[in-house]
Coordinates of C-alpha atoms in Angstrom, one line a residue:
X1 CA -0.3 -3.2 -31.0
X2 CA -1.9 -1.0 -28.1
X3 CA -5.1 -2.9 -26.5
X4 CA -7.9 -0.5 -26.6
X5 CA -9.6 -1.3 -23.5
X6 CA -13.2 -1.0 -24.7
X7 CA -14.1 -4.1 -23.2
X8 CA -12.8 -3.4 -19.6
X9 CA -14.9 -2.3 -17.0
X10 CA -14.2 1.5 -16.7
X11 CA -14.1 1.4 -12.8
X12 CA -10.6 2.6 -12.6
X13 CA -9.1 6.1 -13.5
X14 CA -5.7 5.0 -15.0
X15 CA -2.3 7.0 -15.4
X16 CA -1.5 7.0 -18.3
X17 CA 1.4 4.5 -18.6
X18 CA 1.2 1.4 -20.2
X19 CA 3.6 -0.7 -18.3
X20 CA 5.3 -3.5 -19.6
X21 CA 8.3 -4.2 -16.9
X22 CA 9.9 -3.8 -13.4
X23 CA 13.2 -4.0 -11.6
X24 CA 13.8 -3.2 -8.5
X25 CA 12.5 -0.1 -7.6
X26 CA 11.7 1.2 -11.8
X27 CA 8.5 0.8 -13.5
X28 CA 9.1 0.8 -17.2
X29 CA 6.3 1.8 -19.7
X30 CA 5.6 -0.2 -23.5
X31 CA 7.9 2.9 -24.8
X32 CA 11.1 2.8 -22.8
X33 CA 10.4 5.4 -20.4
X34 CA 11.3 4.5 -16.5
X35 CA 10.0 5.8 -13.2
X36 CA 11.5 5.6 -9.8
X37 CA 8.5 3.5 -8.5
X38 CA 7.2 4.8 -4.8
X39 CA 3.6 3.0 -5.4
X40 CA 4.8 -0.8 -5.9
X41 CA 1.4 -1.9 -6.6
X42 CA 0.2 0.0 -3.5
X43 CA 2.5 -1.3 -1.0
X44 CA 2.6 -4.6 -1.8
X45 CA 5.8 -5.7 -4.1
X46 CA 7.5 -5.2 -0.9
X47 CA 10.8 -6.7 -2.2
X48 CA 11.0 -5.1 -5.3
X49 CA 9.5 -5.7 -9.3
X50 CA 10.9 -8.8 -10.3
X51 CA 12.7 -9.6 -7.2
X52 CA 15.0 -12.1 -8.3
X53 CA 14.7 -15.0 -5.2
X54 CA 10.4 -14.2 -5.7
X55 CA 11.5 -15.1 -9.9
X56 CA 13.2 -18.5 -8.5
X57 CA 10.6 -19.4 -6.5
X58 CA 8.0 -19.0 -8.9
X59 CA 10.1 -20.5 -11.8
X60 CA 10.8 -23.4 -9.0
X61 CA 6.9 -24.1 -7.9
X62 CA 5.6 -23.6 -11.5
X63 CA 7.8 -26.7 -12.8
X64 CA 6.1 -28.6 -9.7
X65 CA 2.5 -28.2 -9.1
X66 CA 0.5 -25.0 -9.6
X67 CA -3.0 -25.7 -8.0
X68 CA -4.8 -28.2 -6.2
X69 CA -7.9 -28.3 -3.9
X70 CA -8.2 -28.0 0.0
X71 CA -9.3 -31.4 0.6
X72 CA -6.0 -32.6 0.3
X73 CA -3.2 -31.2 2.4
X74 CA -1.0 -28.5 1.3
X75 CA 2.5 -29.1 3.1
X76 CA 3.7 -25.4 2.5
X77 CA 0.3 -24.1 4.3
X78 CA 1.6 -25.5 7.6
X79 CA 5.4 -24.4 6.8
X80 CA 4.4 -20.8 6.2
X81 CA 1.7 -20.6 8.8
X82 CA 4.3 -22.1 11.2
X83 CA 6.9 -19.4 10.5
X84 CA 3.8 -16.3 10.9
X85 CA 2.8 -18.1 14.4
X86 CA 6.2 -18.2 15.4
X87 CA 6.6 -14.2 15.0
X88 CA 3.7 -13.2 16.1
X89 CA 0.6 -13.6 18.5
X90 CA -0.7 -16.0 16.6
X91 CA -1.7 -19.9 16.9
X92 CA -4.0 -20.6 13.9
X93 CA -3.9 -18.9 10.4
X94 CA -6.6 -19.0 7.3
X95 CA -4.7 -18.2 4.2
X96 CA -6.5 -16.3 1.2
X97 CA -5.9 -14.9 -2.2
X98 CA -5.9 -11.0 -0.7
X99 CA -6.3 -8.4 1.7
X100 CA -10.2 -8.1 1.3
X101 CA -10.7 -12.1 1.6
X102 CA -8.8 -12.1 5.2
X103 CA -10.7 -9.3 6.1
X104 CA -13.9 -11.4 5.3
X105 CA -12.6 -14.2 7.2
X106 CA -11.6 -12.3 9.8
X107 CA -15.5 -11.1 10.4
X108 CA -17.1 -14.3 9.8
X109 CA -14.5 -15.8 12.9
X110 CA -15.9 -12.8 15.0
X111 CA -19.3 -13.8 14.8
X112 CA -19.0 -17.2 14.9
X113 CA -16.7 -17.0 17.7
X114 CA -19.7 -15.7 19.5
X115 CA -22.3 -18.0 17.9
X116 CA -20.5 -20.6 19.2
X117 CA -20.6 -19.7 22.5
X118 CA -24.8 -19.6 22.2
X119 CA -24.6 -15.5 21.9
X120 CA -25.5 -14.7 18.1
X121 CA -26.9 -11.5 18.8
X122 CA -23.3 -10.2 19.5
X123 CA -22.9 -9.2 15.3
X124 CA -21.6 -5.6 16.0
X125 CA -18.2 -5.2 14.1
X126 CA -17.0 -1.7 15.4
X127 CA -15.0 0.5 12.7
X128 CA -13.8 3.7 12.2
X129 CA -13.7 7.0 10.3
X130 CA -10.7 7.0 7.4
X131 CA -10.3 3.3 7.8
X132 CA -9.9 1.0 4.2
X133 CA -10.3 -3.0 4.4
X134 CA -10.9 -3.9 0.5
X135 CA -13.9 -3.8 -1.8
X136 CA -16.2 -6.6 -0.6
X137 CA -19.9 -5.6 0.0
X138 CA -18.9 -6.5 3.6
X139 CA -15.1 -5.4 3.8
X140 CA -16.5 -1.1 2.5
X141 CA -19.5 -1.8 4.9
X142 CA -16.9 -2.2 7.9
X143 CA -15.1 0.7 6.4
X144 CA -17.8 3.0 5.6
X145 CA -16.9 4.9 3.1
X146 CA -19.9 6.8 1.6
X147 CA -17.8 7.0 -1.6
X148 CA -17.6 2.9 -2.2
X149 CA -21.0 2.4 -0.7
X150 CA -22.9 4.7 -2.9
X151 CA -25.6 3.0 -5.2
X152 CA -25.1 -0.2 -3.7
X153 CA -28.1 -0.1 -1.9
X154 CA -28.7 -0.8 1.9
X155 CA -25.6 -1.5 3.7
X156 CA -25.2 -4.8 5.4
X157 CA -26.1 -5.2 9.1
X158 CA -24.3 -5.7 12.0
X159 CA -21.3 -1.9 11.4
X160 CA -21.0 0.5 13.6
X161 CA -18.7 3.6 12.3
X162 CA -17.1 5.6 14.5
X163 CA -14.6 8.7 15.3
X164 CA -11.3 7.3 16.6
X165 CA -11.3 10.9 19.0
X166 CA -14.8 10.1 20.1
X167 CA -13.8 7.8 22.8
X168 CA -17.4 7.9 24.7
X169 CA -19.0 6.4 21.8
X170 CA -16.2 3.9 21.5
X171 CA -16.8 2.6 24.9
X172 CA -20.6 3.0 24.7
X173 CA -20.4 0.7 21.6
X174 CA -18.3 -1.8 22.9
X175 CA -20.3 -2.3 26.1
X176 CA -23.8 -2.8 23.7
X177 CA -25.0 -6.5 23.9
X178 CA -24.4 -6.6 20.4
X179 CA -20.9 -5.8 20.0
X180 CA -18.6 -8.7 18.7
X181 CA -15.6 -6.9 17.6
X182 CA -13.5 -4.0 17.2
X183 CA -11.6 -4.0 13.4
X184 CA -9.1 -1.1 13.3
X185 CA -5.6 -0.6 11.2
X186 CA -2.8 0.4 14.1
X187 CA -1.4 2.6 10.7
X188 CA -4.1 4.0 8.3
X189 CA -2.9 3.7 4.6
X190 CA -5.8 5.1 2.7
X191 CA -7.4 6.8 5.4
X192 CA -4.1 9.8 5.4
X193 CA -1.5 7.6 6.7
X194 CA -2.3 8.5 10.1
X195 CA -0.6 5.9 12.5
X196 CA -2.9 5.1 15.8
X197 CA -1.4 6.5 19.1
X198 CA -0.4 3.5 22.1
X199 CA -3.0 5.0 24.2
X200 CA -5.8 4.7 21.3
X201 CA -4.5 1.1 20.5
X202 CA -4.4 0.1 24.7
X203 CA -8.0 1.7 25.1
X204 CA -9.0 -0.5 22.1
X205 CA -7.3 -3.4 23.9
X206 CA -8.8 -2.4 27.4
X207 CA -12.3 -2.5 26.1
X208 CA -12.3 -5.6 24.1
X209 CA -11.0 -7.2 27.3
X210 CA -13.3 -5.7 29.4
X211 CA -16.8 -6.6 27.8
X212 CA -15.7 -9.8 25.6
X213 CA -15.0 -8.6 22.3
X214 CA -12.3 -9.6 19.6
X215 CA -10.0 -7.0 18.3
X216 CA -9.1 -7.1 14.8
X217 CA -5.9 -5.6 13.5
X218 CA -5.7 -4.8 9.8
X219 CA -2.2 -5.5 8.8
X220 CA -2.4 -5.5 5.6
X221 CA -0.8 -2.6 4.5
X222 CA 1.3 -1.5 7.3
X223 CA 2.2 -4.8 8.3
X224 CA 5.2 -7.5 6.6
X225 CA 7.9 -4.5 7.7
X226 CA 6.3 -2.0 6.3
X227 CA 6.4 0.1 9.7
X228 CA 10.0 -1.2 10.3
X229 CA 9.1 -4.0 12.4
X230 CA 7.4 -7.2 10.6
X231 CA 4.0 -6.2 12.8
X232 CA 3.2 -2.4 13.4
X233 CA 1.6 -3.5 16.5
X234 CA 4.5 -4.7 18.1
X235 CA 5.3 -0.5 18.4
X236 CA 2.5 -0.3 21.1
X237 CA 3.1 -3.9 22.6
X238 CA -0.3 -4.2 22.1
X239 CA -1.5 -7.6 20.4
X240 CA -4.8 -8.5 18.7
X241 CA -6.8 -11.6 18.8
X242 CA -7.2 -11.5 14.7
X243 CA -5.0 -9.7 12.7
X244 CA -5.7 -9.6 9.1
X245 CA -2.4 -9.5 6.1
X246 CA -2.0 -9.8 2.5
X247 CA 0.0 -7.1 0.4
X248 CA 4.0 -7.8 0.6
X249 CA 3.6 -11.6 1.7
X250 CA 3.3 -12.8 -1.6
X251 CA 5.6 -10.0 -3.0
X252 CA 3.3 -9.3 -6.0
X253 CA 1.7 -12.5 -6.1
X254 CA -1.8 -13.3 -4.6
X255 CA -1.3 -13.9 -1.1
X256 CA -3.2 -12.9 1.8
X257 CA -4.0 -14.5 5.3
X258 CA -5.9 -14.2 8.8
X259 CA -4.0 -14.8 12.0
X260 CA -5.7 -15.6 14.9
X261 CA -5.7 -17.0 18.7
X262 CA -6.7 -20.3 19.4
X263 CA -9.5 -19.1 20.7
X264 CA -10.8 -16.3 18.4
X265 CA -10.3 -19.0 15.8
X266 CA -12.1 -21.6 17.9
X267 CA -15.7 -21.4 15.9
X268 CA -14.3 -21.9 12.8
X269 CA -14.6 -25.7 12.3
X270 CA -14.5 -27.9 9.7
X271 CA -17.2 -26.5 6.7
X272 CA -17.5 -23.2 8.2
X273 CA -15.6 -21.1 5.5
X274 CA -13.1 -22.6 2.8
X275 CA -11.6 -21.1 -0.6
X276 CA -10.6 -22.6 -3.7
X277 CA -7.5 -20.4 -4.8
X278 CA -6.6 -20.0 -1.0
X279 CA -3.1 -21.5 0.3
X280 CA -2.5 -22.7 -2.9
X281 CA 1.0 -24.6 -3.8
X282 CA 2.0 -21.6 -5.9
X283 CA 1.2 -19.1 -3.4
X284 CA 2.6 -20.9 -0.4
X285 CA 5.8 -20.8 -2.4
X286 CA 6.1 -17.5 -2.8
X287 CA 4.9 -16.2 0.5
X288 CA 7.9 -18.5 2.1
X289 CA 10.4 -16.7 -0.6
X290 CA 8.7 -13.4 0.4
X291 CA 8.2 -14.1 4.2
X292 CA 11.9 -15.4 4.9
X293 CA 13.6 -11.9 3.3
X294 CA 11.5 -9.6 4.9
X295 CA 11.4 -11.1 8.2
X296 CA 14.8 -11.0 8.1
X297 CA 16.9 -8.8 10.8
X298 CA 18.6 -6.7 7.8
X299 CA 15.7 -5.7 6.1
X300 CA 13.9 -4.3 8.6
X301 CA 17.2 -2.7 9.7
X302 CA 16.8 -1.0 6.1
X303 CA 13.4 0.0 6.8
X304 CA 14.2 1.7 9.4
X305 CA 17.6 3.7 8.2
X306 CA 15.5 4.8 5.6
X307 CA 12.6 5.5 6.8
X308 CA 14.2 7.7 9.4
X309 CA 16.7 9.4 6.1
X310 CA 13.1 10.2 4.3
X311 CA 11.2 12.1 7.3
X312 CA 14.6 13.6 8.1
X313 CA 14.6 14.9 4.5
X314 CA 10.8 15.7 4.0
X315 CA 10.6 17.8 7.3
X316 CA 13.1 19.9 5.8
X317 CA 11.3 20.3 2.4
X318 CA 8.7 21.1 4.7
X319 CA 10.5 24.1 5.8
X320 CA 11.8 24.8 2.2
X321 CA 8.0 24.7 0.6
X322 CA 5.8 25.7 3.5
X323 CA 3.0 26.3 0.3
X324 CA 3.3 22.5 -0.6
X325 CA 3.5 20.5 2.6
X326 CA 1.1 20.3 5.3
X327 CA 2.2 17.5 7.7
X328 CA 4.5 14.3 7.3
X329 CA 2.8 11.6 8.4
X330 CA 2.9 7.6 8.8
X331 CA 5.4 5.1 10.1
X332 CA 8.3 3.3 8.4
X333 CA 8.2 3.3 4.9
X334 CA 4.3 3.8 4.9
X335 CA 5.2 7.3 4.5
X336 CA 2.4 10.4 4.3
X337 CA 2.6 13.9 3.1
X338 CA -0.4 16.1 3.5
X339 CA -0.2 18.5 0.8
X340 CA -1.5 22.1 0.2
X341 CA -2.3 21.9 -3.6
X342 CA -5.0 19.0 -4.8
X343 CA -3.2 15.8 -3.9
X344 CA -4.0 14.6 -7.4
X345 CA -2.1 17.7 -8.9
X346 CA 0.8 16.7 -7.3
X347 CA 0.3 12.7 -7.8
X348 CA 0.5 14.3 -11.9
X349 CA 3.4 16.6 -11.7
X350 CA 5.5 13.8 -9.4
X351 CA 4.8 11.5 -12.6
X352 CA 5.5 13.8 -15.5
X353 CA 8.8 14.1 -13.2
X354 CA 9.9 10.8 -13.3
X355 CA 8.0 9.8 -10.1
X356 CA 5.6 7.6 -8.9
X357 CA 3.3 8.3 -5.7
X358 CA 0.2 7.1 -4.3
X359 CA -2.9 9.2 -3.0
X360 CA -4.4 8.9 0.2
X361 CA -8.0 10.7 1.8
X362 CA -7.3 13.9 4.1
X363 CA -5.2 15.2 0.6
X364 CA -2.4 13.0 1.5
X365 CA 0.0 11.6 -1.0
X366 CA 1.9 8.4 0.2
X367 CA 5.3 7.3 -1.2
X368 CA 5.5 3.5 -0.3
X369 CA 8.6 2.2 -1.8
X370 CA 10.4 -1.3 -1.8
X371 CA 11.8 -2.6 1.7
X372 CA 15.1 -3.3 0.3
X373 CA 15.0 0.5 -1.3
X374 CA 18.6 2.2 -0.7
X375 CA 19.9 5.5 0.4
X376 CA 20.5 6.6 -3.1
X377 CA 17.5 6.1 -4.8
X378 CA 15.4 7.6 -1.8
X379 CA 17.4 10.6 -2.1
X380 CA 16.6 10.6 -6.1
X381 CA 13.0 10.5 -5.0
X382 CA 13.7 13.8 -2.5
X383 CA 15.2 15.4 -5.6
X384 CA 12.4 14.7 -8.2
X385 CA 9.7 16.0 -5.3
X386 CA 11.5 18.9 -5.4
X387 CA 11.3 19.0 -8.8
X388 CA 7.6 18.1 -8.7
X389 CA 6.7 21.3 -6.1
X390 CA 8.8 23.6 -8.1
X391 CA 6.0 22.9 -10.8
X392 CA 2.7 23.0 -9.0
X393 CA 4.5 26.3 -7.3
X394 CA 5.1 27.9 -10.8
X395 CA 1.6 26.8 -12.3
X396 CA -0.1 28.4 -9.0
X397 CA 1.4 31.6 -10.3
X398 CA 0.5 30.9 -13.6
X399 CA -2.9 30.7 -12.8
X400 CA -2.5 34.0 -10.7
X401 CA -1.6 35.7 -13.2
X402 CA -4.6 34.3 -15.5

């Protein structure tokens, strides 16, 4: 029986696939068909569908003990928040049910990092253009984006928005009395893929330094080896004083977290911000099963062999379909393609091809597959966007000729 979906909110504009299961790097509809999946729930089963030691884990924690509250302690908390300290810059971490929640918690430390200190006028959270940090009334405020802000009235105070070229304004911001924080992802996923520069990221660094300010790194997509190291900051060598992940930690499963300093986290003492789902047993189970393979030496060896095999490849399609493809953007397997025709057209014809593909602003299209994806089966995807461009070429003539 197919669901009819009347009774869903119609906030979403679906593909049409009804999908019923996953392995590996396939996405299988209710009918049998298979895709070669390069969306993976948007960057986030970042081991795979139905990645076998994720299954154990799960199977494992859900003969144990699925949920219990904050008030007691949660041994796995402190193993996995032990294990993210360790590789990275991190002392103290919050753990939440997804990207948009550490994003919250990540602004609430920044102001009351400054609260504490007797200065709560410093409430200026400084963002910028293309940027994407979840759907919160607060998280689209520090992106904003007209498009997820329209119609829900004022926006909240206390966001600046700014162009990452304007530097000027950047600096003039940062030095206002009122500034608390820069937020910024070192790789944009939404916002076109475009990965941040070292300098941008060291002037970022410089003037959060220089007048007092937290920086906040937005990890959540390009972070957990998705650049092909486990932090895309590590590229620059610059390091933040919140950094804010979700996404592949948990695999698939509802897992996000915010990393901090000792001291960025210092205001946030007991009763000042909590969750109920947050850290739970469940969770903490499979973000260890998640954390331990993609941390591992081998997979991000894999990132980057393949990562490097795809750009290889998609600069020469490039070359072969200069009326397709733009630019190839993005770093590791966060991978951009700025397209000539509508980004959606091609996001259609890379499905009725057997493909999946995100979209991205700036007309990008992104292909964001598994961590552990191989040689082979990013080659198949090369193929089928062949296939894809040989269609949008022949229905641009088609419509010529109309």
């Amino acid at each position: 029986m197919t669901a009819s979906n009347d009774h869903l909110f119609g906030v979403y504009a679906r593909a049409p696939i009804e999908v019923e299961r996953g392995q590996g790097v396939r996405l299988y509809d209710r009918h049998g068909r298979s895709w070669l999946d390069f969306v993976q729930g948007i960057a986030t089963n970042g081991l795979g569908h139905a990645a076998p030691v994720l299954v154990e884990a799960v199977r494992k924690q859900s003969e144990k003990l699925w949920h219990v509250s904050n008030i007691f302690t949660i041994p796995e908390q402190g193993e996995l928040a032990d294990k993210l300290c360790a590789a990275s810059f991190a002392d103290k971490v919050f753990f939440t049910n997804s990207g948009t929640e550490a994003v919250e918690c990540a602004l609430k430390l920044a102001r009351k990092y400054h609260a504490a200190r007797g200065n709560e006028e410093r409430i200026d959270i400084i963002g910028f253009e293309g940027a994407f940090h979840g759907r919160t009334y607060a998280a689209v405020t520090a992106a904003g984006n007209e498009t997820y802000l329209k119609g829900f009235g004022p926006r909240l105070p206390g966001f600046v928005h700014l162009s990452l070229d304007d530097h000027e304004a950047i600096r003039a911001a940062a030095e206002a009395p009122t500034a608390a924080a820069i937020l910024v992802e070192p790789v944009q996923g939404e916002g076109g893929a475009r990965a941040l520069t070292d300098a941008e990221l060291t002037l970022l660094r410089e003037l959060c330094d220089a007048n007092g300010l937290l920086l906040i790194f937005d990890e959540i997509q390009c972070g957990m080896g998705r650049s092909g190291k486990l932090w895309a900051y590590e590229y620059s060598g610059v390091t933040p004083d919140v950094m804010c992940v979700a996404k592949a930690l948990g695999g698939g499963f509802p897992v996000g977290a915010c990393l901090a300093t000792e001291d960025a986290a210092s205001g946030m003492v007991v009763g000042s911000h909590g969750s109920t789902f947050g850290g739970n047993p469940m969770a903490m189970a499979v973000g260890l099963a998640a954390f331990g393979e993609i941390s591992s030496p081998e997979l991000l060896d894999n990132v980057r062999k393949q990562a490097g095999y795809l750009k290889q490849q998609l600069e020469g399609l490039k070359q072969t379909w200069p009326d397709m493809i733009e630019e190839i953007r993005g770093r590791g397997l966060l991978v951009g393609i700025k397209v000539k025709p509508n980004n959606r057209e091609i996001m259609t014809l890379a499905r009725d091809n057997g493909l999946l593909i995100a979209g991205g602003s700036d007309n990008c299209v992104r292909l964001l597959p598994p961590l552990n994806v191989t040689e082979d089966e990013c080659r198949e995807a090369i193929g089928l966007l062949e296939k894809t461009f040989e269609a949008a070429r022949a229905a641009a003539k088609q419509k010529e000729q109309a």
